Short mmCIF file of C-alpha atoms in Angstrom, two decimals:
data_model
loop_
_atom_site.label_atom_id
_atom_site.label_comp_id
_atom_site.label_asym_id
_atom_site.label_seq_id
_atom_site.Cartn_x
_atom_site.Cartn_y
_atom_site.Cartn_z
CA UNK A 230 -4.85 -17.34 -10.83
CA UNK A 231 -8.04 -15.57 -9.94
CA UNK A 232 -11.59 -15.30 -11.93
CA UNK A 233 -14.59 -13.50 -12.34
CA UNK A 234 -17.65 -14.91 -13.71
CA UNK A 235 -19.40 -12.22 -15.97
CA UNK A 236 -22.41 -12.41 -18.01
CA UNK A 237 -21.07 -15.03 -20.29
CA UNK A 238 -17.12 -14.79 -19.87
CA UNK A 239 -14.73 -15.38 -17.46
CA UNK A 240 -11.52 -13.12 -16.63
CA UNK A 241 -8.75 -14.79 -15.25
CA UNK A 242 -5.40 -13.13 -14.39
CA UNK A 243 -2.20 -14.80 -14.08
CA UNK A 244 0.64 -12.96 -12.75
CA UNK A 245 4.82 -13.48 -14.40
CA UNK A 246 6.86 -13.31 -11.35
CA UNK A 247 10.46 -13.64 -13.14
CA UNK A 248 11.47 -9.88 -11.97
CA UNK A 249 10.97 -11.13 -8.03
CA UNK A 250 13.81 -9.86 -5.80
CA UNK A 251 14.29 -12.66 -3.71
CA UNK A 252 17.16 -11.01 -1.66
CA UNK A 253 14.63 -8.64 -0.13
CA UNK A 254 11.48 -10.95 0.11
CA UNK A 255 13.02 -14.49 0.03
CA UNK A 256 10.81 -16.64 -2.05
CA UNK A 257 7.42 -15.09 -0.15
CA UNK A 258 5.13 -14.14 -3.53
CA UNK A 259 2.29 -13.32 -0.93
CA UNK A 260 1.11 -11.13 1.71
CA UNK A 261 -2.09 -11.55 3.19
CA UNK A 262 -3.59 -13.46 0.22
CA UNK A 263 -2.42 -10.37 -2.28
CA UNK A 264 0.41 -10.16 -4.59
CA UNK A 265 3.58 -8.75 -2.94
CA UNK A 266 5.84 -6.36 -5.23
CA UNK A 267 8.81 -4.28 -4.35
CA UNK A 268 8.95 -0.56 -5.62
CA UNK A 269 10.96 -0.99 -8.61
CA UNK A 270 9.40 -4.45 -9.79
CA UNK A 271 7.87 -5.12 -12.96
CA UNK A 272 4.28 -5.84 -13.79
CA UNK A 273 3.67 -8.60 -16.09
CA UNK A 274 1.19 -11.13 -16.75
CA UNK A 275 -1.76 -12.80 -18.73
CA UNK A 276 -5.28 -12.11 -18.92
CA UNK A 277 -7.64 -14.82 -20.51
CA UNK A 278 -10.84 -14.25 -21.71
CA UNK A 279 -12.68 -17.87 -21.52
CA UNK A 280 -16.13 -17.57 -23.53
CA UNK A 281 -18.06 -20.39 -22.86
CA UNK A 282 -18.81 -22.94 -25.38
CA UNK A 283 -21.25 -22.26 -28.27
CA UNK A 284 -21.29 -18.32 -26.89
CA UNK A 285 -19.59 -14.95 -28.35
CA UNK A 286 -18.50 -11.79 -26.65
CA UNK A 287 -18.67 -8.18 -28.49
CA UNK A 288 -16.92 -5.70 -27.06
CA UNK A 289 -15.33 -2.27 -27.76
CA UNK A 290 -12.46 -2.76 -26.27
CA UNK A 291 -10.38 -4.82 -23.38
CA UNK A 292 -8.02 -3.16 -21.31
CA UNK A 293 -5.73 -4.06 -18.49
CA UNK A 294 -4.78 -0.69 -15.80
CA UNK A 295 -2.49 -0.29 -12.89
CA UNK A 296 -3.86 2.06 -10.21
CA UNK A 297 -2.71 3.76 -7.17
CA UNK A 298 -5.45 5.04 -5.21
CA UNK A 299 -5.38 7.02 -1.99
CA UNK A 300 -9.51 6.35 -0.27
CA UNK A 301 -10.82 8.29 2.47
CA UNK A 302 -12.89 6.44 4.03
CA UNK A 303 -15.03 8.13 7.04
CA UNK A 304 -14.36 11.14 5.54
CA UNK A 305 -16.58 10.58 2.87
CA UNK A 306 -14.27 12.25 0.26
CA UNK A 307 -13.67 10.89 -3.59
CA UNK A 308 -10.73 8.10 -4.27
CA UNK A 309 -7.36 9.86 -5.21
CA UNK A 310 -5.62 8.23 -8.30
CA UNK A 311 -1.76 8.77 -7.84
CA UNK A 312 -0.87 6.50 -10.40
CA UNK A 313 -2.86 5.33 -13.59
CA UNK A 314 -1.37 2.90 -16.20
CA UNK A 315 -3.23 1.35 -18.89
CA UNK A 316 -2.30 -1.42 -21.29
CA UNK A 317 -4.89 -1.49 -24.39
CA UNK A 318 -4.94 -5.46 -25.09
CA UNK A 319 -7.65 -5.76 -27.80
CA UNK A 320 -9.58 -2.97 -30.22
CA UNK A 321 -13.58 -3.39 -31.02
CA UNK A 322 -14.32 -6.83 -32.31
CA UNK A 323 -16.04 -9.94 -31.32
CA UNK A 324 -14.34 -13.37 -29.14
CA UNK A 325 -16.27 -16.83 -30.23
CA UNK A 326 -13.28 -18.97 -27.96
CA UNK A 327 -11.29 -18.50 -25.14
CA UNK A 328 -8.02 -15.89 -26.01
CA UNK A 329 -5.39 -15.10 -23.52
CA UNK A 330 -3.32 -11.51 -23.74
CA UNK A 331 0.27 -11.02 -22.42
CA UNK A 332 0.81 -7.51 -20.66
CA UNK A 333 3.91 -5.64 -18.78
CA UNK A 334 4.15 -2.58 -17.09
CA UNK A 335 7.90 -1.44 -16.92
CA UNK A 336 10.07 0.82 -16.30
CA UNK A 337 8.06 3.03 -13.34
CA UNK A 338 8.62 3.96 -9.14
CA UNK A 339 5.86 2.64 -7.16
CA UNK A 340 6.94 5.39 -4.86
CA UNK A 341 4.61 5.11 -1.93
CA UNK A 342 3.84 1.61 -0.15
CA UNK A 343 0.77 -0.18 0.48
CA UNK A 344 -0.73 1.00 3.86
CA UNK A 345 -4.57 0.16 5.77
CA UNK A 346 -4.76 3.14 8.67
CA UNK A 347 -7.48 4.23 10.52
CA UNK A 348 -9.14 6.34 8.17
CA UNK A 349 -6.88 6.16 4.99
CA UNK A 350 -6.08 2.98 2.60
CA UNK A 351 -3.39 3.07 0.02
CA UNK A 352 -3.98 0.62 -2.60
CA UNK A 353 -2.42 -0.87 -5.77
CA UNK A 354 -4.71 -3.19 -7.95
CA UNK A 355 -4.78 -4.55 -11.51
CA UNK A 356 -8.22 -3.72 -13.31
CA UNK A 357 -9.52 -6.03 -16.35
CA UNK A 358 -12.07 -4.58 -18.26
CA UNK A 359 -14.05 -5.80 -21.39
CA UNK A 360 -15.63 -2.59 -22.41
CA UNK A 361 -18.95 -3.13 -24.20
CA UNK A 362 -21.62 -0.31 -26.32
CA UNK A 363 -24.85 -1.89 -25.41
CA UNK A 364 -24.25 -3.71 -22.33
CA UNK A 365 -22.61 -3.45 -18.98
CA UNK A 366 -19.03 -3.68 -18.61
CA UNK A 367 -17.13 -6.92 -17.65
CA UNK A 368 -14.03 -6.15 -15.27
CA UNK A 369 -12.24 -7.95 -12.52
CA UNK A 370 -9.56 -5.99 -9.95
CA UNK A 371 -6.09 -8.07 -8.14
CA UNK A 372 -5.24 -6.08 -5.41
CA UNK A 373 -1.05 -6.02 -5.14
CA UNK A 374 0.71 -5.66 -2.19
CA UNK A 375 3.61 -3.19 -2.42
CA UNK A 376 6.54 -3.01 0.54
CA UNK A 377 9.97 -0.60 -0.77
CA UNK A 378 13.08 -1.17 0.92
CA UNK A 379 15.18 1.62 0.28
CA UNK A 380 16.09 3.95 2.89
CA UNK A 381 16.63 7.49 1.72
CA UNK A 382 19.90 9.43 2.98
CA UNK A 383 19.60 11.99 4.96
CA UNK A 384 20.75 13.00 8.13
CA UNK A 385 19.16 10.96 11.32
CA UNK A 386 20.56 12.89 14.57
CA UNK A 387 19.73 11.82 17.37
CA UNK A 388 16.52 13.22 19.93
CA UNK A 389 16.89 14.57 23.30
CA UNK A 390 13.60 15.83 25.77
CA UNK A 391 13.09 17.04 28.62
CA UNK A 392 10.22 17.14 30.82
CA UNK A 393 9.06 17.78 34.69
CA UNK A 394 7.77 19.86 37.06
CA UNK A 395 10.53 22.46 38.59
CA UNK A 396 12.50 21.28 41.78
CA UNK A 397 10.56 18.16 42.07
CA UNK A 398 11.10 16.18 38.88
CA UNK A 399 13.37 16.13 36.02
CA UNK A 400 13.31 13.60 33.76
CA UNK A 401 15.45 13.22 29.86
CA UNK A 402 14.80 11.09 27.17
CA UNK A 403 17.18 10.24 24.76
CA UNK A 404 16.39 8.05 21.36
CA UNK A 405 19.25 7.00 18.99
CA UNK A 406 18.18 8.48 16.00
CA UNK A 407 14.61 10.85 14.70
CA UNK A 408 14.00 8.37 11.89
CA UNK A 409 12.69 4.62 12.04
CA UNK A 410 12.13 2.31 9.08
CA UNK A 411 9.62 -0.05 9.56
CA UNK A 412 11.78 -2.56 9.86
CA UNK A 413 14.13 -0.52 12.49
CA UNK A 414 13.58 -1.19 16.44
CA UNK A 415 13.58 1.95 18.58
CA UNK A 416 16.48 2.16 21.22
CA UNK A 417 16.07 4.84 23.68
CA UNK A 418 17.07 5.71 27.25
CA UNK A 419 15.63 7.30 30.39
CA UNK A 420 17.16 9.34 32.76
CA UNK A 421 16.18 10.53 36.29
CA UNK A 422 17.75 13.51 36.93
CA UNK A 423 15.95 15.06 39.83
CA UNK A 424 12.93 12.91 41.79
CA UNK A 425 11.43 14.51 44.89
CA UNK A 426 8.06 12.88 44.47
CA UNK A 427 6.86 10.15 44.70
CA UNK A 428 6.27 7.77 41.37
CA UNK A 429 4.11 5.01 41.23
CA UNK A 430 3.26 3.88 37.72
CA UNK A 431 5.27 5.35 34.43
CA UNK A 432 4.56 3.77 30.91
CA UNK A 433 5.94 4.64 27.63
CA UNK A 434 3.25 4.33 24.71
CA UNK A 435 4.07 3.96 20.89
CA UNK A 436 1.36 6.04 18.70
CA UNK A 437 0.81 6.07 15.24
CA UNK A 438 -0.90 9.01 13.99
CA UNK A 439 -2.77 9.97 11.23
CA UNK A 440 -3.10 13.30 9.66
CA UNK A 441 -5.24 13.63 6.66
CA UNK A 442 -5.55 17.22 4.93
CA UNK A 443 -3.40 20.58 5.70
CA UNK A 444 -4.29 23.67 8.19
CA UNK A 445 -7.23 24.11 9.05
CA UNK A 446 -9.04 21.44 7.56
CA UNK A 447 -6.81 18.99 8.73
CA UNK A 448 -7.99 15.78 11.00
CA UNK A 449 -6.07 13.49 13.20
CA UNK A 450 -6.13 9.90 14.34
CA UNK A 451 -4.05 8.18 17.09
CA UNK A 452 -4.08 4.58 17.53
CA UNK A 453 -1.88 2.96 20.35
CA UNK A 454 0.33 0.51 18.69
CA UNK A 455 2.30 -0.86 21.80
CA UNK A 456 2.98 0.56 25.72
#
């Protein structure tokens, strides 16, 4: 259960975990202190409002939104909202005591998963808001954690190169398949076909790149996961 301490009320969100898939994650609720959902897993939970004694809150409204957002971050562009759910928990009125609110968000794909690049974050977060006329805004944000597990089907051949430098070296890679999951290890081979020079140092490097934009205005990042 997490909390915010506004002006003069406290949000606190507590997550229902019934819908867990434990086949896929075991009994693991976490991942690096966040949430962890699969794709197709529900959303539900509680949000409690605890006024403080001898206080009210006004408000116009409370709310409780799932977001997918796509940031940018040296790039300096806006935050792209892929997915935006909201869950209206209370209309205009006044709270004099602490009230809690259930909410669910069913029946939707989280279709992409969470990822922290170079350059690019995908996130998922729960936002809390106590909207108020006169004053500022009360909210609190969860961050969740979101890993899918399904491989699509479609046809994985696998990849054959060639490289070298004509009647001196010839050299042919071979990997079992052009798809990985994440969870997948790479198998590959190596073959020496011609070698009339001498070699003294060969290394095989596995780079993750990043490609943000299309054409022209496109920009890429390679980090060096492994060699």
């Amino acid at each position: 259960m997490l909390s915010l301490f506004g002006s003069n009320a406290t949000i606190n969100i507590a997550l229902d975990r019934r819908d867990h898939n434990e086949s896929l994650h075991g009994k693991r609720l976490m991942h690096q202190g966040n949430p962890l959902f699969t794709g197709d897993e529900p959303v539900r939970g509680t949000v409690t409002i605890v006024i403080p004694a001898g206080k009210t809150l006004s408000h116009s409204s409370i709310k409780v939104e799932l977001l997918g957002t796509i940031y940018l971050g040296g790039l300096k562009h806006r935050p792209f909202h892929f997915l935006s759910l909201v869950n209206e928990l209370a209309s205009s009125g006044e709270l004099a005591e602490t009230k809690s609110y259930d909410f669910e968000f069913l029946n939707f794909i989280k279709e992409h998963e969470t990822y922290t690049g170079i350059n690019i974050q995908l996130k998922y977060y729960l936002k809390v808001t106590i909207v108020r006329s006169m004053k500022l805004d009360i909210s609190k944000e969860l961050e969740l954690v979101v890993h899918t597990f399904t491989k699509t089907e479609t046809v994985n051949t696998s990849i054959k190169m060639e490289v070298g430098i004509e009647g001196r070296l010839h050299i042919e890679f071979e990997y079992d398949k052009s798809k990985y999951h994440f969870t997948d290890v790479i198998v590959g081979k190596i073959f020496f076909l011609v070698v009339n020079v001498s070699i003294k140092h060969m290394e095989l490097q596995l780079l993750r790149k990043e490609i943000i934009g299309q054409g022209n205005y496109s920009h890429l990042i390679v980090l060096m996961m492994s060699r």
